[in-house]
């Protein structure tokens, strides 16, 4: 099979660029630890209110962990609990969420906090709030007729 | 390529079968386009749906009718035409199987559509459990898939017959390409058929109480990503084989075209996790592996881009073009059969770049489920693919109906293409921008409790409405052209353009026709990418989820 010289050059350039790109993703993921949220813990979706973590949603200070606070959200059609929460500026926070009914999308506008929330699973992401302001929490996965009304607010305060 | 089997005209009986598919496809374009118009208007905040119709009901119509019905019917029809043209007229038995498939798909489509219109299935085209639609909706979708398998059988039988009649010869390029896409579709649809038949149907009938959400999503996306390549490969067929003939040039290389299709077969399927990057329950290492496999389609994509532009440049230079870009002037810009698909090719450049962002292990987090993604696939499927399908219709429909594309229709077709480009620039551009600011996809108009961030998105939503309205005008124009070409255009002969390779003496290597090898590698890659994480999803499953009807 004949391949034109220019096509060879083009493909060598392209494949090299691809390898560099994938290496960057790989180093970021496995060396720097930038992995997408992939918590493997589960919860009974009918017993979320009795679960250790989810019986008191909201912000909690924790000791002896890599993060300073845990911010727990419970999602259900069509609301988040808590509906508003204050977080101190600069805090390193583990956001933990689950759903009581269908799939929701936990997205916080203006941040990189974005994760699927699925019944039966716990979703987690660690982040640092280093800019003061009001951040809208919304649902970015269709969950029913009130999907676009499902909100919360994270207020990062000094 | 052997000339003996190349029909000058597609047989009238085969043409009827193809046109049956196209009628359904273009009715879907009307219905889905209207739904799209209503969506952008609602989301601008200036318009409300009358008579208690729900935004998400309309959105389900839009996704199902355009993403599943228009595409599947057009592609099946187009591939039947390409095979009948290049491998010979179907036998009566093959054609009958094709008709059976067509009717099964059509019955399935009607069943699903009725359930959506009755508001029993406002679950969007991804129908994520535990939102639970009426069982007839799932049954209808199953019939669409099963019917498509029957139509695919027609193509496979014809290919096998051709190979038996021409031992040791590589199959005609268009037939080869249609076969690759049919096989990819068949392997991919097993996933969606499995989740619907094993999980969702029994659950929606009340035979089982709960559903395993992680498993159903994984099976869906095992199908969902190759679905987009199933849309794309027929456009590539037109780009590789038909466009060179339309401009008067040659196919850059027959063998490399085959190789790129084989690579798409291998690397389209074991990659669904890049749609599930932000999900719990899947180990990030497996996600990363599928990200790497996802990016391997960059190689055939680069080959395709090179081939197309090499064809364009070679043709321009053969016409005496000089300078670095002089050849661009020699291309037949006044011919809608070329220009409309060319707009699609151009759109595929930013579309591909955006796709790289979406599939990236980390960057996905910025854009996942934002309206950026909607902007992305309106460049890929709703511009690159659909404009190519329109460009194909301009000659294929009159070829099949024994009519001609008149100068006047050609001009309207060009205007249609330009309008599409303008409308999509506004709509998709605004979607990309708003998505980066965090605006979600699949959401009705909302002020989000007066949040300042949400207020910033509204100007972009108005731009989307402007773009979407222009697109709707383009759709009406396209339907007018289709009806003209199907029923009213003057009788005549319209050419079915099939390009010839630049190098006629080079025979494509026979290894490309070794399906045990290619399907074997495809299956191995799938097993490699999915077995362990899939077992994990079952073994570590949480208690199942019960169904909800929340609309």
XYZ file of C-alpha atoms in Angstrom:
709
model
C 0.000 0.000 0.000
C 1.477 3.268 -1.150
C 1.495 6.312 1.097
C 2.385 9.738 -0.255
C 5.450 11.389 1.297
C 3.449 14.407 2.437
C 0.859 12.167 4.035
C 3.604 10.358 5.951
C 4.963 13.669 7.237
C 1.447 14.806 8.153
C 0.670 11.604 10.032
C 4.030 11.510 11.833
C 3.433 15.073 12.968
C -0.156 14.298 13.947
C 0.595 11.101 15.821
C 3.511 12.742 17.662
C 1.244 15.592 18.730
C -1.313 13.031 19.881
C 1.267 11.143 21.954
C 2.443 14.370 23.591
C -1.146 15.313 24.326
C -2.011 11.934 25.847
C 1.178 12.026 27.924
C 0.142 15.392 29.342
C -3.270 13.961 30.278
C -1.623 10.888 31.780
C 0.917 12.779 33.872
C -1.816 15.114 35.061
C -4.039 12.181 36.017
C -1.602 9.760 37.614
C 1.284 11.931 38.821
C -0.506 15.162 39.738
C -3.664 13.332 40.783
C -6.066 15.255 38.557
C -8.578 12.459 38.172
C -12.234 12.999 37.405
C -14.623 12.381 40.325
C -14.879 8.593 40.551
C -15.964 7.727 44.073
C -16.635 4.021 44.414
C -18.797 4.150 47.585
C -22.471 3.243 47.524
C -25.551 4.038 49.613
C -29.100 2.709 49.715
C -31.097 5.408 47.862
C -34.164 4.732 50.034
C -32.171 5.230 53.248
C -30.178 8.361 52.460
C -31.566 10.209 55.509
C -30.251 7.514 57.854
C -26.783 7.433 56.307
C -23.909 8.657 58.501
C -22.769 11.284 55.995
C -26.098 12.423 54.617
C -28.278 12.672 57.731
C -26.973 16.217 58.275
C -26.320 17.936 54.966
C -24.264 21.135 55.029
C -20.742 22.287 55.875
C -18.750 20.472 58.545
C -15.228 21.170 59.816
C -13.108 18.026 59.860
C -9.750 17.268 61.453
C -6.859 15.099 60.370
C -7.794 14.889 56.707
C -6.315 16.341 53.522
C -9.202 18.806 53.437
C -10.518 21.250 56.071
C -14.237 20.912 55.527
C -16.790 18.496 54.170
C -19.728 19.979 52.318
C -22.580 17.488 52.017
C -25.445 17.888 49.556
C -28.518 15.736 49.083
C -30.161 16.016 45.689
C -33.780 15.178 44.980
C -36.328 16.343 42.442
C -36.253 19.335 42.343
C -34.095 20.709 45.154
C -30.734 20.552 46.808
C -30.289 20.405 50.564
C -28.863 22.742 51.821
C -30.445 25.457 49.685
C -27.711 27.898 50.561
C -24.413 27.528 52.382
C -21.516 29.759 53.423
C -17.926 28.589 52.932
C -14.909 30.471 54.318
C -12.559 31.895 51.694
C -9.553 29.704 50.971
C -11.058 26.594 52.523
C -10.118 23.240 51.069
C -13.411 21.393 50.848
C -14.529 17.907 49.968
C -17.932 18.162 48.342
C -19.994 14.989 48.855
C -23.344 14.378 47.222
C -25.919 11.720 46.445
C -29.428 11.487 45.040
C -32.615 10.239 46.672
C -34.431 9.595 43.396
C -33.204 10.012 39.800
C -29.921 11.104 38.256
C -28.917 14.716 38.789
C -25.941 16.723 37.613
C -24.190 18.658 40.382
C -22.647 21.666 38.668
C -21.321 24.844 40.262
C -21.123 27.686 37.758
C -17.791 29.490 37.613
C -15.877 26.599 39.202
C -14.616 23.211 38.074
C -17.029 21.443 40.407
C -19.051 19.220 38.138
C -20.125 15.666 38.830
C -22.929 13.261 38.155
C -25.091 12.369 41.138
C -26.759 8.989 40.786
C -29.111 7.104 43.094
C -27.173 4.489 45.024
C -23.794 6.103 44.517
C -21.844 8.695 46.456
C -20.074 11.373 44.419
C -17.092 13.304 45.754
C -14.762 16.037 44.625
C -12.097 17.996 46.497
C -11.707 21.673 45.696
C -10.421 24.935 47.137
C -12.617 28.016 47.176
C -10.042 30.728 46.606
C -12.236 33.519 45.299
C -14.986 35.221 47.282
C -18.418 35.459 45.725
C -21.706 33.724 45.145
C -21.595 30.519 43.145
C -24.754 29.087 41.687
C -25.269 25.366 42.174
C -27.555 23.933 39.526
C -28.672 20.625 38.111
C -27.106 19.930 34.734
C -28.610 16.513 34.085
C -32.263 16.346 33.108
C -34.313 15.061 36.047
C -37.911 16.004 35.229
C -40.241 18.941 34.671
C -38.675 21.089 37.396
C -35.094 20.359 36.402
C -34.255 23.993 35.646
C -35.606 25.149 39.004
C -33.257 22.991 41.042
C -30.670 25.257 42.662
C -28.545 26.005 45.651
C -26.016 28.747 46.367
C -22.479 28.528 47.719
C -21.406 31.807 49.256
C -17.647 32.086 49.659
C -17.081 34.676 52.388
C -14.021 36.174 54.087
C -12.551 -1.672 -9.003
C -14.526 -3.984 -11.246
C -16.754 -2.173 -13.672
C -19.059 -5.112 -14.314
C -21.171 -4.711 -11.197
C -21.356 -0.911 -11.362
C -24.906 0.050 -12.282
C -25.253 3.298 -14.205
C -28.579 3.812 -12.530
C -29.850 2.420 -9.260
C -32.559 -0.131 -10.124
C -36.081 1.290 -9.857
C -37.170 -1.329 -7.313
C -34.158 -0.543 -5.110
C -34.785 3.173 -5.624
C -38.278 2.784 -4.155
C -36.878 1.182 -1.021
C -34.341 3.982 -0.646
C -36.939 6.694 -1.182
C -39.206 5.113 1.449
C -36.383 5.664 3.945
C -35.903 9.244 2.766
C -39.585 10.144 3.157
C -39.458 9.154 6.816
C -36.135 10.978 7.255
C -37.408 14.254 5.857
C -40.691 14.103 7.784
C -38.467 13.695 10.837
C -36.533 16.791 9.759
C -39.741 18.830 9.710
C -40.990 17.610 13.088
C -37.588 17.758 14.789
C -36.749 21.135 13.274
C -40.012 22.606 14.528
C -39.268 21.244 18.002
C -35.802 22.821 17.830
C -37.272 26.194 16.915
C -39.666 26.054 19.870
C -36.788 25.177 22.198
C -34.570 28.115 21.284
C -37.575 30.444 21.515
C -38.524 29.176 24.982
C -34.964 29.394 26.190
C -34.660 33.003 25.069
C -37.154 33.767 27.865
C -39.432 35.684 25.482
C -41.851 32.887 24.604
C -43.893 30.264 26.402
C -45.264 27.032 24.998
C -49.061 27.017 24.579
C -51.564 24.432 25.777
C -49.478 23.073 28.609
C -46.924 21.439 26.311
C -43.749 20.786 28.272
C -40.308 21.991 27.238
C -38.846 18.569 27.966
C -41.503 16.833 25.901
C -40.473 19.000 22.928
C -36.823 18.347 23.736
C -37.467 14.587 23.696
C -39.142 14.947 20.310
C -36.163 16.922 18.994
C -33.547 14.428 20.186
C -35.364 11.221 19.255
C -36.645 12.409 15.905
C -33.426 14.038 14.681
C -30.751 12.056 16.533
C -32.282 8.621 16.023
C -34.935 8.747 13.289
C -33.629 11.217 10.698
C -30.099 9.864 10.909
C -30.898 6.146 10.950
C -33.427 6.304 8.122
C -31.293 8.543 5.923
C -28.174 6.449 6.512
C -29.892 3.141 5.853
C -31.400 4.526 2.640
C -28.137 6.075 1.507
C -26.144 2.909 2.169
C -28.688 0.781 0.317
C -28.365 3.121 -2.669
C -24.558 3.038 -2.527
C -24.482 -0.775 -2.390
C -27.109 -1.226 -5.107
C -25.149 1.183 -7.316
C -21.683 -0.317 -6.822
C -22.269 -4.015 -6.006
C -25.317 -4.492 -8.206
C -29.096 -4.625 -7.913
C -30.453 -6.452 -4.867
C -32.025 -9.837 -5.365
C -35.747 -10.039 -4.594
C -34.969 -11.819 -1.343
C -32.442 -9.183 -0.260
C -34.859 -6.383 -1.128
C -37.687 -8.044 0.772
C -35.533 -8.228 3.894
C -34.818 -4.529 3.401
C -38.533 -3.723 3.196
C -39.262 -5.795 6.304
C -36.550 -3.840 8.111
C -37.959 -0.544 6.892
C -41.439 -1.345 8.174
C -40.200 -2.617 11.528
C -38.226 0.606 11.973
C -41.224 2.692 10.923
C -43.647 0.917 13.257
C -41.132 1.344 16.090
C -40.756 5.031 15.301
C -44.517 5.594 15.316
C -44.924 3.692 18.598
C -42.202 5.737 20.310
C -43.552 8.976 18.811
C -47.093 8.326 20.054
C -45.789 7.745 23.590
C -43.803 10.984 23.479
C -46.817 12.931 22.193
C -49.004 11.448 24.938
C -46.397 12.749 27.403
C -45.702 9.198 28.598
C -42.029 9.322 27.645
C -40.456 12.734 28.299
C -37.153 11.076 29.124
C -35.020 12.586 26.311
C -33.337 10.474 23.701
C -30.856 9.106 26.246
C -33.740 7.782 28.455
C -31.563 7.594 31.564
C -33.044 5.302 34.204
C -34.487 5.637 36.810
C -36.686 8.079 34.925
C -39.233 5.598 33.663
C -41.064 5.903 30.365
C -44.065 3.885 29.198
C -42.963 0.421 28.107
C -44.236 1.039 24.569
C -41.573 3.764 24.183
C -38.797 1.264 24.944
C -40.472 -1.314 22.706
C -40.625 1.212 19.859
C -36.932 2.009 20.157
C -36.151 -1.710 20.189
C -38.078 -2.123 16.945
C -36.095 0.713 15.350
C -32.874 -1.099 16.237
C -34.135 -4.532 15.168
C -35.409 -3.098 11.892
C -32.036 -1.511 11.243
C -30.435 -4.939 11.715
C -32.714 -6.300 8.989
C -31.787 -3.474 6.598
C -28.145 -4.104 7.504
C -28.656 -7.774 6.607
C -29.578 -6.719 3.081
C -26.229 -4.953 2.776
C -24.272 -7.842 4.286
C -25.961 -10.391 1.966
C -25.231 -8.292 -1.100
C -21.599 -7.895 -0.083
C -21.225 -11.664 0.464
C -22.828 -12.362 -2.902
C -20.455 -9.935 -4.648
C -17.406 -11.482 -3.005
C -18.498 -14.982 -4.080
C -18.957 -13.760 -7.658
C -15.598 -11.947 -7.688
C -13.105 -14.152 -5.813
C -9.797 -12.515 -4.932
C -11.092 -9.032 -5.767
C -11.444 -6.160 -3.304
C -15.093 -5.132 -3.020
C -16.250 -1.825 -4.531
C -15.139 0.989 -2.218
C -18.639 2.315 -1.448
C -19.926 -1.176 -0.699
C -16.918 -1.783 1.539
C -17.589 1.440 3.448
C -21.303 0.727 3.837
C -20.422 -2.717 5.145
C -17.962 -1.363 7.730
C -20.565 1.071 9.023
C -23.223 -1.640 9.123
C -20.961 -3.918 11.140
C -19.997 -1.156 13.545
C -23.679 -0.322 14.021
C -24.571 -3.945 14.652
C -21.859 -4.450 17.267
C -22.701 -1.141 18.950
C -26.471 -1.556 19.064
C -26.094 -4.807 21.016
C -25.407 -2.558 24.040
C -28.562 -0.504 23.805
C -30.620 -3.555 22.897
C -29.269 -5.286 26.020
C -30.144 -2.474 28.418
C -33.607 -2.042 26.908
C -34.518 -5.728 26.666
C -32.888 -7.033 29.848
C -33.278 -4.024 32.138
C -35.719 -1.322 31.044
C -38.555 -3.274 29.426
C -39.112 -5.729 32.312
C -38.776 -2.828 34.762
C -41.258 -0.572 32.942
C -43.688 -3.498 32.726
C -43.441 -3.904 36.485
C -41.899 -7.382 36.286
C -38.917 -6.199 38.314
C -38.892 -3.489 40.968
C -35.569 -1.796 40.428
C -32.857 -1.143 37.894
C -29.052 -1.049 38.081
C -28.376 2.535 37.040
C -24.621 2.210 36.530
C -24.974 -0.819 34.274
C -27.720 0.743 32.169
C -25.719 3.935 31.656
C -22.632 1.964 30.697
C -24.560 -0.132 28.182
C -26.142 3.015 26.791
C -22.804 4.771 26.254
C -21.211 1.624 24.861
C -23.746 2.315 22.108
C -23.883 6.110 22.381
C -20.422 6.923 21.150
C -20.270 4.585 18.131
C -23.693 6.064 17.343
C -21.960 9.340 16.487
C -19.507 7.531 14.208
C -22.438 5.719 12.614
C -23.684 9.209 11.672
C -20.281 10.371 10.538
C -19.066 7.487 8.359
C -21.763 7.902 5.680
C -20.714 11.555 5.439
C -17.142 10.301 5.010
C -18.377 7.992 2.233
C -19.648 11.043 0.396
C -16.473 13.020 1.129
C -14.090 10.250 0.078
C -15.903 8.842 -2.965
C -18.566 11.211 -4.277
C -17.142 14.687 -3.779
C -13.984 13.921 -5.864
C -16.208 12.896 -8.784
C -18.452 15.944 -8.366
C -15.525 18.359 -8.616
C -13.996 16.373 -11.514
C -11.039 15.024 -9.523
C -9.863 11.606 -8.329
C -9.972 9.729 -5.026
C -6.589 10.353 -3.409
C -6.092 6.696 -2.425
C -8.546 3.799 -2.402
C -6.452 1.738 0.045
C -5.986 4.515 2.577
C -9.707 5.222 2.526
C -10.326 1.566 3.408
C -7.692 1.672 6.119
C -9.252 4.721 7.758
C -12.661 3.010 7.810
C -11.155 -0.085 9.436
C -9.552 2.131 12.094
C -12.941 3.722 12.775
C -14.443 0.265 13.208
C -11.783 -0.635 15.782
C -11.698 2.596 17.783
C -15.307 3.772 17.774
C -16.704 1.302 20.265
C -14.478 0.656 23.324
C -14.653 4.329 24.321
C -18.028 5.025 25.977
C -16.507 5.958 29.352
C -15.480 9.350 28.034
C -19.189 10.189 28.300
C -19.130 8.934 31.890
C -15.958 10.607 33.134
C -17.734 12.446 35.964
C -19.624 9.395 37.187
C -19.232 7.497 40.433
C -18.753 3.747 40.366
C -16.073 3.530 37.661
C -12.380 3.445 38.494
C -10.500 6.420 37.013
C -7.784 4.193 35.519
C -10.377 2.486 33.303
C -11.753 5.865 32.363
C -8.256 6.931 31.347
C -7.742 3.805 29.247
C -10.909 4.552 27.290
C -9.829 8.182 26.909
C -6.647 6.940 25.212
C -8.653 4.610 22.938
C -11.008 7.497 22.165
C -8.136 9.609 20.932
C -6.917 6.938 18.530
C -9.639 8.022 16.108
C -7.512 11.119 15.656
C -5.372 9.016 13.265
C -8.061 8.114 10.698
C -9.504 11.613 11.121
C -6.162 13.155 10.130
C -5.918 10.716 7.204
C -9.360 11.771 6.036
C -8.599 15.477 6.277
C -5.384 14.953 4.319
C -7.069 12.919 1.571
C -9.870 15.411 1.054
C -7.665 18.442 0.778
C -5.134 16.538 -1.333
C -7.969 15.756 -3.758
C -9.035 19.406 -3.820
C -5.506 20.703 -4.329
C -4.588 18.099 -6.989
C -7.727 18.953 -8.917
C -7.114 22.715 -8.686
C -3.511 22.351 -9.836
C -4.569 20.090 -12.719
C -6.732 23.017 -13.809
C -3.693 25.292 -13.879
C -3.897 26.773 -10.382
C -0.683 28.333 -9.068
C 0.526 29.608 -5.727
C -0.100 28.178 -2.298
C -3.885 28.567 -2.301
C -4.669 29.214 -5.973
C -6.389 25.810 -6.224
C -9.178 27.019 -3.920
C -10.412 29.282 -6.727
C -10.740 26.359 -9.134
C -13.255 24.472 -7.002
C -16.882 24.477 -8.241
C -18.317 26.828 -5.640
C -21.518 27.347 -7.608
C -22.356 23.629 -7.421
C -24.456 22.928 -4.314
C -23.554 19.234 -4.476
C -20.019 20.308 -3.571
C -20.403 23.548 -1.627
C -23.034 22.443 0.891
C -21.011 19.385 2.042
C -17.874 21.565 1.966
C -19.445 23.875 4.553
C -19.937 20.712 6.574
C -16.255 19.809 6.235
C -15.213 23.258 7.421
C -17.519 22.971 10.429
C -15.859 19.707 11.298
C -12.577 21.490 12.068
C -13.819 23.439 15.138
C -16.131 20.519 15.890
C -13.180 18.145 16.120
C -11.230 20.572 18.270
C -14.165 20.867 20.653
C -14.452 17.095 20.719
C -10.853 16.837 21.891
C -11.761 19.067 24.843
C -14.849 16.994 25.650
C -13.023 13.667 25.662
C -10.046 14.907 27.670
C -9.752 13.260 31.039
C -9.572 16.603 32.900
C -11.004 19.310 30.627
C -14.259 17.391 30.405
C -15.021 18.647 33.900
C -15.269 22.225 32.652
C -17.777 21.487 29.910
C -19.622 18.295 30.902
C -23.403 18.754 30.629
C -23.038 22.430 29.850
C -24.604 23.843 26.719
C -21.080 23.810 25.219
C -21.690 20.115 24.485
C -24.923 20.968 22.676
C -22.952 23.499 20.633
C -20.377 20.809 19.881
C -22.723 18.227 18.439
C -24.638 20.833 16.494
C -21.365 21.347 14.611
C -20.675 17.637 14.169
C -23.960 15.892 13.483
C -26.136 18.941 12.872
C -23.735 20.635 10.460
C -20.940 18.413 9.124
C -23.115 15.298 8.831
C -26.472 16.836 8.009
C -25.179 19.281 5.394
C -23.418 16.355 3.719
C -26.684 14.387 3.755
C -28.428 17.400 2.204
C -25.637 17.647 -0.390
C -26.173 13.958 -1.198
C -29.947 14.455 -1.471
C -29.469 17.127 -4.146
C -28.335 14.451 -6.627
C -29.471 11.171 -5.082
C -33.168 12.047 -4.777
C -33.534 13.104 -8.452
C -31.363 10.140 -9.494
C -33.798 7.814 -7.750
C -36.967 9.548 -8.947
C -35.784 10.044 -12.540
C -35.687 13.820 -12.283
C -33.136 16.618 -12.500
C -31.697 19.165 -10.097
C -32.560 22.381 -11.935
C -30.425 25.542 -11.880
C -33.057 27.217 -9.762
C -33.050 24.416 -7.175
C -29.254 24.407 -7.166
C -29.327 28.100 -6.319
C -31.861 27.562 -3.536
C -29.689 24.716 -2.276
C -26.696 27.061 -2.084
C -28.754 29.645 -0.189
C -29.898 26.878 2.143
C -26.264 25.979 2.856
C -25.227 29.582 3.490
C -28.217 30.168 5.775
C -27.264 27.045 7.706
C -23.704 28.299 8.092
C -24.860 31.702 9.359
C -27.536 30.331 11.674
C -25.231 27.705 13.127
C -22.425 30.202 13.679
C -24.749 32.199 15.917
C -26.375 29.272 17.644
C -23.408 26.983 18.155
C -21.043 29.873 18.878
C -23.361 31.210 21.580
C -23.795 27.716 23.020
C -20.045 27.177 23.281
C -19.565 30.555 24.956
C -22.436 30.160 27.435
C -21.288 26.634 28.231
C -17.887 27.895 29.295
C -19.689 30.221 31.704
C -21.499 27.228 33.205
C -24.895 27.348 31.488
C -26.386 23.830 31.528
C -27.637 21.876 28.548
C -31.115 20.300 28.396
C -32.702 22.975 30.544
C -35.706 25.186 30.055
C -35.478 28.936 30.553
C -34.691 29.748 34.157
C -33.388 32.724 36.110
C -32.106 30.331 38.777
C -33.579 32.284 41.645
C -32.143 35.570 40.320
C -28.525 34.395 40.453
C -26.130 36.949 38.933
C -24.247 34.215 37.032
C -27.406 32.979 35.333
C -28.261 36.516 34.194
C -25.020 36.561 32.186
C -26.234 33.629 30.087
C -29.415 35.254 28.831
C -27.838 37.345 26.004
C -26.280 34.132 24.676
C -29.660 32.432 24.822
C -31.129 35.230 22.729
C -28.293 34.736 20.206
C -29.177 31.032 20.147
C -32.784 31.917 19.360
C -31.670 34.151 16.479
C -29.404 31.424 15.102
C -32.013 28.720 15.629
C -34.645 30.763 13.778
C -32.313 31.173 10.798
C -31.685 27.432 10.884
C -35.405 26.772 10.848
C -35.750 28.868 7.676
C -32.951 26.765 6.165
C -34.839 23.583 7.134
C -38.016 24.822 5.418
C -35.950 25.605 2.323
C -34.426 22.127 2.412
C -37.842 20.498 2.686
C -39.042 22.558 -0.270
C -36.058 21.359 -2.316
C -36.633 17.748 -1.253
C -40.311 17.818 -2.217
C -39.389 19.421 -5.535
C -36.771 16.784 -6.295
C -39.032 13.938 -5.226
C -42.241 14.985 -6.990
C -42.034 18.077 -9.180
C -38.616 18.567 -10.778
C -38.467 17.995 -14.567
C -37.860 14.415 -15.707
C -34.298 13.598 -16.634
C -31.124 11.799 -15.694
C -29.165 12.949 -12.637
C -25.709 11.430 -12.219
C -24.829 9.207 -9.230
C -21.219 10.328 -8.783
C -18.749 7.570 -7.913
C -15.112 8.668 -7.936
C -12.195 6.707 -9.295
C -8.899 6.306 -7.501
C -6.011 8.465 -8.724
C -3.907 5.330 -9.065
C -6.002 2.745 -10.924
C -3.258 0.105 -11.057
C -2.908 -0.170 -7.279
C -5.144 -2.935 -5.951
C -6.384 -2.531 -2.381
C -4.776 -5.140 -0.084
C -7.129 -8.068 0.468
C -6.395 -8.045 4.201
C -8.960 -5.244 4.493
C -11.682 -7.747 3.566
C -10.696 -10.177 6.312
C -13.650 -9.696 8.672
C -12.643 -12.473 11.054
C -9.533 -10.437 11.721
C -11.154 -7.000 12.057
C -14.231 -8.093 13.986
C -11.927 -10.231 16.133
C -9.768 -7.247 17.058
C -12.892 -5.129 17.595
C -14.278 -7.667 20.065
C -10.920 -8.040 21.829
C -10.625 -4.275 22.270
C -14.168 -4.130 23.657
C -13.483 -6.979 26.080
C -10.223 -5.344 27.141
C -11.802 -1.945 27.757
C -15.031 -3.099 29.388
C -14.802 -6.496 31.086
C -13.272 -5.559 34.447
C -15.074 -2.244 35.027
C -18.341 -3.869 33.966
C -17.924 -6.725 36.419
C -17.112 -4.110 39.080
C -20.344 -2.254 38.320
C -22.326 -5.438 38.861
C -20.379 -6.774 41.848
C -20.251 -3.472 43.742
C -23.726 -2.388 42.756
C -25.772 -0.362 45.233
C -29.386 -1.369 45.925
C -31.318 -0.901 42.670
C -33.243 2.231 41.829
C -37.017 2.289 41.534
C -38.665 4.077 38.603
C -39.877 7.687 38.633
C -42.145 9.650 36.325
C -41.227 13.222 37.188
C -42.724 15.122 34.256
